[in-house]
Coordinates of C-alpha atoms in Angstrom, one line a residue:
Chain X
M1 CA 0.0 0.0 0.0
K2 CA 2.8 2.4 1.1
L3 CA 4.6 1.6 -2.4
L4 CA 1.5 2.5 -4.2
D5 CA 1.2 5.7 -2.3
I6 CA 4.8 6.6 -3.1
L7 CA 4.3 5.7 -6.9
D8 CA 1.1 8.0 -6.9
K9 CA 3.0 10.8 -5.3
K10 CA 5.9 10.4 -7.8
L11 CA 3.6 10.1 -10.8
T12 CA 1.5 13.3 -9.7
E13 CA 4.6 15.4 -9.3
R14 CA 5.7 14.5 -12.8
F15 CA 2.4 14.4 -14.6
D16 CA -0.6 16.4 -12.8
A17 CA -1.5 19.4 -15.1
T18 CA -3.8 21.0 -12.4
H19 CA -3.6 24.8 -12.9
H20 CA -1.6 24.5 -16.0
K21 CA -3.8 22.5 -18.2
A22 CA -3.2 24.1 -21.5
D23 CA 0.3 22.8 -21.4
I24 CA -0.8 19.2 -22.2
L25 CA -3.1 20.6 -25.1
E26 CA -1.9 20.6 -28.7
E27 CA -1.9 24.2 -30.0
G28 CA -5.1 24.7 -32.3
T29 CA -6.5 21.3 -32.2
A30 CA -6.5 21.1 -28.3
I31 CA -6.1 17.3 -28.6
Y32 CA -4.3 16.0 -25.5
K33 CA -0.7 15.5 -25.9
H34 CA -1.2 12.8 -23.3
R35 CA -4.3 12.0 -21.2
E36 CA -4.9 13.6 -17.9
W37 CA -3.4 12.5 -14.7
R38 CA -5.9 12.4 -12.1
G39 CA -4.2 10.3 -9.1
L40 CA -3.3 6.8 -9.4
S41 CA -6.7 5.5 -8.5
D42 CA -8.7 7.9 -10.6
T43 CA -6.5 7.5 -13.6
A44 CA -6.8 3.8 -13.4
Y45 CA -10.5 4.2 -13.3
D46 CA -10.6 6.4 -16.1
F47 CA -8.3 4.0 -18.2
G48 CA -10.7 1.2 -17.3
Q49 CA -13.6 3.2 -18.6
W50 CA -11.8 4.1 -21.8
C51 CA -11.2 0.5 -22.4
R52 CA -14.8 -0.3 -21.8
L53 CA -15.8 2.5 -24.3
W54 CA -13.4 1.0 -26.9
G55 CA -15.1 -2.4 -26.1
I56 CA -18.7 -0.9 -26.9
L57 CA -17.3 0.6 -30.1
L58 CA -15.7 -2.6 -31.3
K59 CA -18.6 -4.7 -30.3
W60 CA -20.6 -2.4 -32.6
A61 CA -18.1 -2.2 -35.5
V62 CA -16.7 -5.7 -35.8
P63 CA -19.8 -7.8 -36.3
K64 CA -21.2 -5.8 -39.1
A65 CA -17.9 -4.3 -40.5
P66 CA -18.8 -4.0 -44.2
Q67 CA -22.2 -2.2 -43.3
N68 CA -20.4 0.1 -40.9
V69 CA -17.6 1.1 -43.2
K70 CA -20.2 1.6 -45.8
A71 CA -22.1 4.0 -43.5
I72 CA -18.8 5.9 -42.4
W73 CA -18.1 6.2 -46.3
R74 CA -21.7 7.5 -47.1
Y75 CA -22.5 9.9 -44.3
R76 CA -20.1 12.8 -43.5
W77 CA -21.5 13.1 -40.0
M78 CA -20.4 9.5 -39.2
Y79 CA -16.8 10.6 -39.2
H80 CA -17.6 12.6 -36.1
Y81 CA -18.5 9.5 -34.1
L82 CA -15.0 8.2 -34.5
T83 CA -13.8 11.2 -32.3
V84 CA -16.0 10.1 -29.5
P85 CA -13.2 9.1 -27.0
A86 CA -11.9 12.7 -27.3
F87 CA -15.3 14.0 -26.7
F88 CA -15.7 11.9 -23.6
D89 CA -12.2 13.0 -22.4
R90 CA -13.3 16.7 -22.8
L91 CA -16.6 16.1 -20.9
C92 CA -14.7 14.5 -18.0
A93 CA -11.8 17.1 -18.0
N94 CA -10.5 17.7 -14.4
M95 CA -12.9 15.2 -12.9
K96 CA -12.2 13.0 -9.9
G97 CA -13.9 10.6 -7.4
A98 CA -17.7 10.3 -7.8
D99 CA -18.0 13.0 -10.5
L100 CA -15.6 11.1 -12.8
R101 CA -17.4 7.8 -12.2
A102 CA -20.9 9.3 -12.6
A103 CA -19.7 11.0 -15.9
R104 CA -17.8 8.0 -17.5
N105 CA -20.8 5.7 -16.5
N106 CA -23.3 8.0 -18.1
L107 CA -21.3 8.4 -21.3
N108 CA -20.6 4.8 -21.8
Y109 CA -24.2 4.1 -21.3
L110 CA -25.0 6.6 -24.0
A111 CA -22.2 4.9 -26.4
A112 CA -23.8 1.5 -25.9
N113 CA -27.2 2.7 -26.6
V114 CA -26.3 4.8 -29.6
T115 CA -24.4 2.2 -31.3
G116 CA -27.1 -0.3 -30.7
T117 CA -29.5 2.2 -32.5
F118 CA -26.9 2.6 -35.3
N119 CA -27.5 -1.2 -36.0
T120 CA -31.1 -0.7 -36.2
I121 CA -30.8 2.4 -38.6
F122 CA -28.0 1.1 -40.8
D123 CA -29.8 -2.4 -41.2
A124 CA -33.0 -0.7 -42.5
D125 CA -31.3 2.4 -44.4
R126 CA -32.7 2.6 -47.8
N127 CA -29.5 4.8 -48.7
L128 CA -27.2 1.9 -47.8
H129 CA -29.4 -0.9 -49.2
P130 CA -31.4 0.3 -52.0
G131 CA -34.2 -1.9 -53.2
S132 CA -33.5 -4.4 -50.3
A133 CA -36.7 -6.5 -49.4
K134 CA -35.1 -7.1 -46.1
A135 CA -34.6 -3.6 -45.2
E136 CA -38.0 -2.7 -46.3
E137 CA -39.5 -5.4 -44.0
L138 CA -37.4 -3.8 -41.0
N139 CA -38.9 -0.4 -42.1
K140 CA -42.5 -1.5 -41.5
K141 CA -41.6 -1.7 -37.9
I142 CA -39.6 1.5 -37.4
I143 CA -41.4 4.8 -36.2
C144 CA -39.6 8.0 -36.8
V145 CA -40.2 10.9 -34.4
D146 CA -38.7 14.4 -34.3
E147 CA -35.7 14.5 -32.1
L148 CA -37.5 16.9 -29.7
L149 CA -40.2 14.5 -29.1
P150 CA -39.6 11.9 -26.4
S151 CA -39.8 8.4 -27.7
L152 CA -42.0 7.3 -24.6
I153 CA -45.0 6.9 -26.7
G154 CA -43.2 4.1 -28.6
K155 CA -43.3 2.0 -25.6
G156 CA -46.8 1.2 -26.4
F157 CA -45.5 -0.4 -29.5
P158 CA -43.1 -3.0 -28.2
N159 CA -42.8 -4.6 -31.5
C160 CA -41.6 -1.5 -33.3
E161 CA -38.5 0.6 -32.8
T162 CA -39.0 4.3 -32.2
I163 CA -36.1 6.5 -33.6
L164 CA -35.5 10.2 -32.9
F165 CA -34.9 11.0 -36.7
Q166 CA -32.4 13.8 -36.4
E167 CA -30.7 12.8 -33.1
Y168 CA -28.1 10.6 -34.7
A169 CA -27.3 12.7 -37.9
M170 CA -27.7 16.2 -36.3
Y171 CA -27.9 16.5 -32.5
L172 CA -25.2 14.3 -31.3
P173 CA -22.6 15.1 -34.0
S174 CA -23.2 18.7 -33.2
V175 CA -22.0 18.3 -29.6
I176 CA -19.2 15.8 -30.5
Q177 CA -17.6 17.9 -33.0
Q178 CA -18.1 21.7 -33.0
H179 CA -17.4 22.1 -36.8
S180 CA -19.9 19.2 -37.7
P181 CA -22.9 21.6 -38.5
V182 CA -20.9 24.1 -40.5
H183 CA -21.1 22.3 -43.9
Y184 CA -24.8 21.6 -43.5
I185 CA -25.6 25.2 -42.6
N186 CA -23.6 26.3 -45.6
Q187 CA -25.7 23.9 -47.9
M188 CA -28.7 25.6 -46.5
E189 CA -27.5 29.2 -47.1
I190 CA -26.3 28.2 -50.6
H191 CA -29.9 27.1 -51.5
G192 CA -31.4 30.5 -50.6
L193 CA -32.9 29.9 -47.1
P194 CA -32.6 32.5 -44.6
A195 CA -29.2 32.8 -42.9
D196 CA -30.6 34.2 -39.5
V197 CA -32.4 31.3 -38.5
C198 CA -31.1 29.2 -35.4
P199 CA -28.4 26.7 -36.5
L200 CA -30.3 23.7 -35.1
P201 CA -33.2 23.9 -38.0
S202 CA -30.5 25.1 -40.5
F203 CA -28.4 22.0 -39.8
E204 CA -31.5 19.8 -40.2
A205 CA -32.4 21.6 -43.6
G206 CA -28.8 21.2 -44.8
L207 CA -28.9 17.4 -44.0
A208 CA -32.3 17.1 -46.1
I209 CA -31.0 19.2 -49.0
E210 CA -27.8 17.1 -49.2
N211 CA -29.7 13.8 -48.6
D212 CA -27.7 12.9 -45.7
F213 CA -30.4 11.6 -43.4
P214 CA -30.7 7.8 -43.4
L215 CA -33.8 6.9 -45.1
I216 CA -35.6 4.7 -42.6
G217 CA -39.1 4.2 -41.1
C218 CA -42.7 3.7 -42.0
C219 CA -44.1 6.9 -40.7
M220 CA -42.9 10.2 -39.0
L221 CA -44.2 12.3 -36.2
T222 CA -43.1 15.8 -36.4
S223 CA -43.5 18.5 -33.9
N224 CA -44.2 22.2 -33.4
M225 CA -41.3 22.3 -30.9
P226 CA -39.2 24.3 -30.1
C227 CA -40.0 27.2 -32.5
D228 CA -41.0 28.6 -35.9
G229 CA -37.7 27.7 -37.4
S230 CA -38.1 24.1 -36.4
I231 CA -41.5 23.8 -38.0
M232 CA -40.3 25.3 -41.3
T233 CA -37.5 22.8 -41.4
S234 CA -40.0 20.0 -41.0
M235 CA -41.4 20.8 -44.1
I236 CA -38.2 20.8 -46.1
Q237 CA -37.4 17.4 -44.3
D238 CA -41.0 16.1 -45.2
R239 CA -40.3 16.9 -49.0
R240 CA -37.0 15.1 -49.1
I241 CA -37.9 12.1 -46.9
G242 CA -41.2 11.5 -48.2
L243 CA -42.8 9.5 -45.2
P244 CA -46.5 9.7 -44.1
T245 CA -46.2 12.6 -41.7
Q246 CA -48.4 13.9 -38.8
P247 CA -47.3 16.9 -36.7
L248 CA -47.8 16.2 -32.9
N249 CA -48.6 19.7 -31.6
I250 CA -47.5 20.6 -27.9
P251 CA -49.0 23.5 -26.1
L252 CA -46.9 26.3 -25.5
R253 CA -48.2 27.6 -22.3
W254 CA -48.0 24.1 -20.7
K255 CA -48.6 25.3 -17.0
R256 CA -52.2 26.2 -17.7
E257 CA -54.9 23.7 -17.2
E258 CA -57.0 24.7 -20.0
V259 CA -54.5 23.4 -22.7
Q260 CA -54.4 19.8 -21.3
E261 CA -57.4 18.6 -23.0
Y262 CA -55.9 19.7 -26.5
A263 CA -52.5 18.1 -25.4
V264 CA -54.2 14.7 -24.6
A265 CA -56.2 14.9 -27.8
E266 CA -53.0 15.3 -29.8
M267 CA -51.3 12.3 -28.0
Q268 CA -54.4 10.2 -28.9
S269 CA -54.3 11.3 -32.6
A270 CA -50.5 10.5 -32.6
I271 CA -51.2 6.8 -31.3
D272 CA -54.1 6.4 -34.0
F273 CA -51.7 7.6 -36.8
I274 CA -48.9 5.1 -35.7
E275 CA -51.4 2.3 -35.2
K276 CA -52.6 3.0 -39.0
H277 CA -49.1 2.9 -40.5
T278 CA -47.6 0.0 -38.4
G279 CA -50.5 -2.1 -38.2
E280 CA -49.9 -2.5 -34.5
K281 CA -52.4 -2.0 -31.8
F282 CA -51.3 0.2 -28.7
D283 CA -50.2 -2.2 -25.9
W284 CA -51.5 -0.3 -22.7
D285 CA -49.8 -2.9 -20.4
A286 CA -46.4 -2.4 -22.2
F287 CA -46.9 1.3 -22.1
K288 CA -47.6 1.2 -18.5
E289 CA -44.5 -0.7 -17.8
G290 CA -42.5 1.9 -19.7
C291 CA -44.2 4.7 -17.6
E292 CA -43.3 3.2 -14.5
I293 CA -39.7 2.6 -15.5
W294 CA -39.6 6.3 -16.5
N295 CA -40.9 7.5 -13.2
E296 CA -38.3 5.7 -11.5
Q297 CA -35.6 7.3 -13.8
N298 CA -37.1 10.6 -12.9
K299 CA -36.9 9.9 -9.2
A300 CA -33.2 9.1 -9.6
K301 CA -32.9 12.4 -11.2
F302 CA -34.8 14.1 -8.4
E303 CA -32.0 12.6 -6.1
K304 CA -29.3 14.1 -8.1
W305 CA -30.8 17.4 -7.9
D306 CA -31.0 17.1 -4.2
L307 CA -27.4 16.1 -4.1
N308 CA -26.2 19.1 -6.0
R309 CA -28.2 21.5 -3.6
T310 CA -25.8 20.3 -0.8
D311 CA -22.3 22.0 -0.1
I312 CA -20.6 19.3 -2.1
P313 CA -22.4 19.2 -5.5
P314 CA -21.1 15.8 -6.6
H315 CA -22.1 15.7 -10.4
T316 CA -22.2 18.7 -12.6
G317 CA -21.5 19.7 -16.2
A318 CA -22.3 18.3 -19.6
S319 CA -22.1 14.5 -18.7
A320 CA -25.1 15.2 -16.5
W321 CA -27.3 17.4 -18.6
L322 CA -26.4 15.6 -21.9
Y323 CA -27.3 12.4 -20.4
R324 CA -30.4 13.9 -19.0
I325 CA -31.6 15.2 -22.4
F326 CA -30.8 11.7 -24.0
E327 CA -32.6 9.7 -21.1
H328 CA -35.6 12.1 -21.3
Q329 CA -35.8 12.1 -25.2
A330 CA -34.3 8.8 -26.6
V331 CA -34.6 6.2 -23.6
P332 CA -37.3 7.0 -21.4
G333 CA -38.7 3.6 -20.0
D334 CA -35.5 1.9 -20.6
P335 CA -34.4 -0.5 -17.6
K336 CA -30.8 -0.4 -18.6
A337 CA -30.8 3.5 -18.2
L338 CA -32.4 3.1 -14.8
A339 CA -29.8 0.6 -13.8
N340 CA -27.2 2.9 -14.7
D341 CA -29.0 5.9 -12.8
R342 CA -28.9 3.7 -9.6
K343 CA -25.3 2.8 -10.0
V344 CA -24.3 6.4 -10.4
N345 CA -26.5 7.7 -7.4
K346 CA -24.6 5.3 -5.2
Y347 CA -21.4 6.8 -6.1
L348 CA -22.6 10.3 -5.6
E349 CA -24.5 9.4 -2.4
A350 CA -21.4 7.8 -0.9
Q351 CA -19.2 10.9 -1.7
V352 CA -21.7 13.4 -0.2
A353 CA -22.0 11.1 2.9
K354 CA -18.2 11.1 3.4
G355 CA -18.0 14.8 2.9
I356 CA -15.5 14.7 0.2
C357 CA -15.3 17.4 -2.4
P358 CA -12.4 16.7 -4.9
K359 CA -12.9 19.8 -6.9
E360 CA -11.9 23.5 -6.2
I361 CA -15.3 25.6 -6.2
R362 CA -15.4 29.3 -5.9
H363 CA -18.9 29.9 -7.1
R364 CA -22.2 28.1 -7.3
A365 CA -23.6 29.1 -10.7
I366 CA -27.0 28.8 -12.3
I367 CA -26.6 28.3 -15.9
W368 CA -29.7 29.6 -17.7
N369 CA -31.0 29.3 -21.3
T370 CA -30.0 26.6 -23.7
P371 CA -26.3 25.5 -23.7
C372 CA -23.9 25.7 -26.5
N373 CA -23.7 22.6 -28.5
N374 CA -20.4 23.4 -30.1
Y375 CA -18.9 23.9 -26.6
A376 CA -20.4 21.1 -24.5
N377 CA -17.4 21.3 -22.2
F378 CA -17.8 24.8 -21.4
N379 CA -18.9 23.8 -17.9
N380 CA -15.4 21.9 -17.4
W381 CA -13.9 25.0 -18.5
L382 CA -15.7 27.4 -16.1
L383 CA -14.8 25.0 -13.2
E384 CA -11.1 24.5 -14.2
C385 CA -10.3 28.0 -15.1
W386 CA -12.3 30.1 -12.6
G387 CA -13.8 27.5 -10.1
I388 CA -17.5 28.2 -11.3
D389 CA -19.4 25.0 -10.7
S390 CA -22.6 24.6 -12.6
V391 CA -24.8 23.4 -9.7
C392 CA -28.0 24.0 -11.7
E393 CA -28.5 24.0 -15.5
M394 CA -31.7 24.9 -17.1
I395 CA -31.5 22.3 -19.7
D396 CA -31.3 19.6 -17.1
L397 CA -34.5 20.5 -15.5
H398 CA -37.1 19.2 -17.8
G399 CA -39.5 16.3 -17.3
S400 CA -40.1 16.9 -13.6
E401 CA -43.5 15.4 -13.3
L402 CA -44.4 11.7 -12.3
I403 CA -47.1 9.8 -14.6
D404 CA -49.9 8.6 -12.8
T405 CA -50.3 5.0 -14.1
S406 CA -53.7 4.2 -12.4
S407 CA -55.6 4.4 -15.7
H408 CA -55.4 4.9 -19.5
E409 CA -56.7 8.3 -19.1
S410 CA -54.1 9.3 -16.5
M411 CA -51.4 7.8 -18.4
L412 CA -52.2 9.9 -21.5
Y413 CA -52.6 12.9 -19.3
G414 CA -49.1 12.3 -17.9
L415 CA -47.6 11.5 -21.3
A416 CA -48.9 14.9 -22.7
K417 CA -47.5 16.6 -19.5
M418 CA -44.2 14.9 -20.1
Y419 CA -44.1 16.0 -23.7
Q420 CA -44.8 19.6 -22.7
T421 CA -41.8 19.6 -20.4
S422 CA -39.4 18.5 -23.1
T423 CA -36.2 20.1 -24.0
M424 CA -36.7 23.7 -25.0
R425 CA -40.4 23.7 -24.2
A426 CA -39.9 23.2 -20.5
H427 CA -38.4 26.6 -20.3
T428 CA -37.2 28.6 -23.4
K429 CA -40.5 28.3 -25.4
G430 CA -42.8 27.5 -22.4
G431 CA -43.6 31.2 -21.6
Y432 CA -42.7 33.9 -19.3
E433 CA -43.4 32.0 -15.9
V434 CA -41.2 29.1 -16.6
M435 CA -38.4 30.9 -18.3
Y436 CA -38.2 33.8 -16.2
D437 CA -39.6 33.3 -13.0
D438 CA -38.1 29.9 -12.5
L439 CA -34.6 31.2 -12.9
W440 CA -35.0 33.1 -9.5
R441 CA -36.6 30.2 -7.9
K442 CA -33.7 27.9 -8.9
Y443 CA -31.2 30.5 -7.8
E444 CA -32.6 30.1 -4.3
E445 CA -33.3 26.3 -4.3
F446 CA -29.7 25.5 -5.4
H447 CA -28.0 28.2 -3.3
G448 CA -26.4 29.8 -6.2
D449 CA -24.2 32.9 -5.9
M450 CA -23.9 33.8 -9.6
I451 CA -25.8 33.2 -12.8
I452 CA -24.3 32.5 -16.3
M453 CA -26.9 33.6 -18.8
F454 CA -26.3 32.4 -22.4
D455 CA -27.3 34.9 -24.9
Q456 CA -28.0 32.8 -27.9
I457 CA -27.8 35.4 -30.5
S458 CA -30.0 33.4 -33.1
C459 CA -32.8 32.5 -30.7
K460 CA -35.4 35.3 -31.1
G461 CA -37.7 34.0 -28.4
V462 CA -35.4 34.2 -25.5
G463 CA -33.7 37.4 -27.1
A464 CA -36.9 39.2 -26.7
I465 CA -36.6 39.1 -22.9
S466 CA -33.0 39.4 -22.3
G467 CA -33.3 42.9 -20.9
L468 CA -35.9 41.6 -18.4
F469 CA -33.2 39.1 -17.1
E470 CA -30.7 42.0 -16.7
E471 CA -33.1 44.1 -15.1
G472 CA -34.2 41.3 -12.6
A473 CA -30.8 40.5 -11.7
Q474 CA -30.0 43.9 -10.9
Q475 CA -33.0 44.4 -8.8
R476 CA -32.2 41.2 -6.8
G477 CA -28.5 42.2 -6.5
I478 CA -27.4 38.9 -8.3
K479 CA -24.1 38.9 -10.1
M480 CA -25.0 37.7 -13.8
C481 CA -22.5 37.1 -16.6
I482 CA -23.9 37.2 -20.0
V483 CA -22.0 34.8 -22.4
R484 CA -22.8 35.1 -26.2
Q485 CA -23.1 31.8 -28.2
D486 CA -24.8 30.6 -31.4
L487 CA -25.9 27.2 -30.4
M488 CA -24.1 25.2 -32.9
D489 CA -22.4 27.5 -35.2
P490 CA -18.8 28.1 -34.2
T491 CA -18.2 30.4 -37.2
S492 CA -20.3 33.2 -35.7
I493 CA -19.3 32.8 -32.0
S494 CA -16.1 30.7 -31.3
R495 CA -15.3 29.1 -27.9
K496 CA -12.7 31.7 -27.4
D497 CA -15.3 34.5 -27.7
M498 CA -17.5 32.7 -25.2
R499 CA -14.4 32.2 -22.7
R500 CA -13.6 36.1 -23.4
D501 CA -17.0 37.1 -22.1
V502 CA -16.5 35.1 -18.8
N503 CA -12.9 36.2 -18.5
V504 CA -13.9 40.0 -18.9
F505 CA -16.6 39.5 -16.4
M506 CA -14.5 37.7 -13.7
Q507 CA -11.7 40.1 -13.9
N508 CA -13.6 43.2 -14.1
V509 CA -16.8 42.6 -12.2
M510 CA -15.7 39.8 -9.8
G511 CA -12.1 41.1 -9.4
E512 CA -10.7 37.7 -9.3
E513 CA -7.6 35.8 -10.6
P514 CA -8.1 32.5 -12.5
L515 CA -7.4 29.2 -10.9
D516 CA -5.7 28.1 -14.0
P517 CA -4.1 31.2 -15.8
T518 CA -3.1 28.9 -18.9
L519 CA -6.7 28.3 -19.7
V520 CA -7.8 32.0 -19.8
D521 CA -6.6 32.6 -23.4
F522 CA -5.6 29.5 -25.4
D523 CA -6.3 28.4 -29.0
D524 CA -8.8 25.6 -29.7
D525 CA -10.3 26.8 -32.9
Q526 CA -9.5 23.7 -34.7
S527 CA -10.6 21.4 -31.8
W528 CA -13.3 18.7 -32.5
Chain W
M1 CA 1.9 -26.5 -20.5
L2 CA 4.0 -24.2 -18.3
K3 CA 5.7 -23.0 -21.6
L4 CA 2.3 -22.1 -23.0
L5 CA 1.3 -20.3 -19.7
K6 CA 4.5 -18.4 -19.8
R7 CA 3.9 -17.3 -23.2
L8 CA 0.2 -16.2 -22.5
C9 CA 1.4 -14.2 -19.4
I10 CA 4.2 -12.3 -21.6
T11 CA 1.7 -11.7 -24.4
A12 CA -0.9 -10.3 -21.9
V13 CA 1.7 -8.1 -20.2
V14 CA 2.9 -6.8 -23.8
L15 CA -0.7 -6.2 -24.8
F16 CA -1.6 -4.4 -21.5
V17 CA 1.4 -2.3 -21.9
A18 CA 0.7 -1.4 -25.4
V19 CA -3.0 -0.6 -24.6
V20 CA -1.7 1.7 -21.5
C21 CA 0.6 3.5 -24.0
I22 CA -2.2 4.0 -26.5
Y23 CA -4.4 5.5 -23.7
W24 CA -1.8 7.5 -22.1
F25 CA -0.4 9.1 -25.3
N26 CA -3.8 9.6 -26.6
L27 CA -2.7 7.5 -29.9
D28 CA -6.2 6.5 -30.7
M29 CA -7.5 10.0 -31.2
K30 CA -4.2 11.2 -32.9
L31 CA -4.7 8.4 -35.5
V32 CA -8.5 9.6 -36.0
K33 CA -7.2 13.1 -36.5
L34 CA -5.0 11.9 -39.3
L35 CA -8.0 10.2 -41.0
E36 CA -9.9 13.6 -41.0
K37 CA -8.4 15.2 -44.1
P38 CA -8.7 12.4 -46.4
L39 CA -12.2 11.5 -45.3
M40 CA -13.4 15.1 -45.6
Q41 CA -11.9 15.3 -49.1
H42 CA -13.7 12.2 -49.9
Y43 CA -17.1 13.5 -48.6
D44 CA -16.5 16.7 -50.6
N45 CA -15.9 14.8 -53.9
M46 CA -18.9 12.7 -53.5
E47 CA -21.7 13.0 -56.0
R48 CA -24.7 14.6 -54.4
D49 CA -28.3 15.0 -55.3
H50 CA -28.9 18.6 -53.8
R51 CA -32.6 19.3 -53.7
M52 CA -35.0 21.3 -51.7

């Protein structure tokens, strides 16, 4: 034991890059010259989880190697998935103890689930298998839904696969590789569509124009979420993809009881639509089982929020919020996700019980508005450079009501409510009371001492009330740092620009010195 | 039997050291970075059916 302690000490003296992290990053690409040293035990754990990740990737890649090579050859966005180990490294930067264990387990769950879904997608893809009878047979049982609609409705069709249509070609690549949207946004602009729309629907339109969506499924549920830009891109995708399509409309003012009847009717209509196109009958028992698992997943999330309200917030950053988005949208009702939640919560509870805090925290920040996809590890940088821990993040706070599974009616009501608290409907497009009032409530609940407010320059909805936020913070005497970003377009606002906004605020308003001076200004423009 | 066991042990140790080196020096991602340019060129040169 003593020998291991000596070894740990020697290696830490030699390799620990805490407070000079930029020294182990390559100039421009910010690829690690060597991976992080986190102490012997945590580095060994990280190594084990990295091996597990490669195991997951090889388990996917090898059995269907010709098909997967064809997919990488065919789809530009597939290249970005090859960089996933680097993406996970970025999201786990500077993490130790329970935070590292939670992050690595969440991310590896995500990798296992996504690669499994790739098999479903590529087996049925009409682009990869033109004219294949086998692919057509598989497509009869694939329900496509807009990536902003949770897939829980699909639990009522246990013989079918429910796929978030844009999740794998658009959303995930946009967080994995910051430059992945640029080519597709350019395509959209070259074809004369307005350049001032949010990059998310622009990216989707570009994929449709270039025919880079896998052609799968027997029907498609689109959505009015989150905004008008998204509704417009649904039409462009609809023309290109050519599947029977039905919009599932989600009320905006979801707190109001009078909209619930409409929301439930929309759910029923969507079920009828899927029944018609798949030839399957909605299975209420299977659906009930899915809802009950989802309730348990949600309870596990409530526990995490409770833990982050303590003096030792054990699990923060993108590995928490990205996992939450994915769990809410892609895998609600999945027993494997629930098992992962319980495993992760055990790590977190144990650390809080012991009173250990393996990170330097100077500030407890509430992060409000949609996070920046092209800088998913922004939270890690905030903590490493300035000691700002993101104890509460708006994007992490959706889907917070349990579904009453006592009757068919109550389940439909709960399902409709769950959809109304989806990503970007729960807050940003859910009305004044959830976007504005909730911020101050969360600030109190999570014992914040500052707010990081994203100014997503192409989101007109939130942009309209940015002045109210500034006024509200001023009235309450809360320190609020406004950080400009453009969701997934690094050509308009780069990571460096975002960091500059924080640096200026921390130096001039807060009058502080950075924890890691090498991270204040460094070049990562070519980084993934 | 003993000889086989010895060989297996040596192979396992060599493999382990190799994997640790790949992990520590980030060789997996440095290799993926090398693939980026040729693959992007391939995607740029693909015949595309651009349509609204």
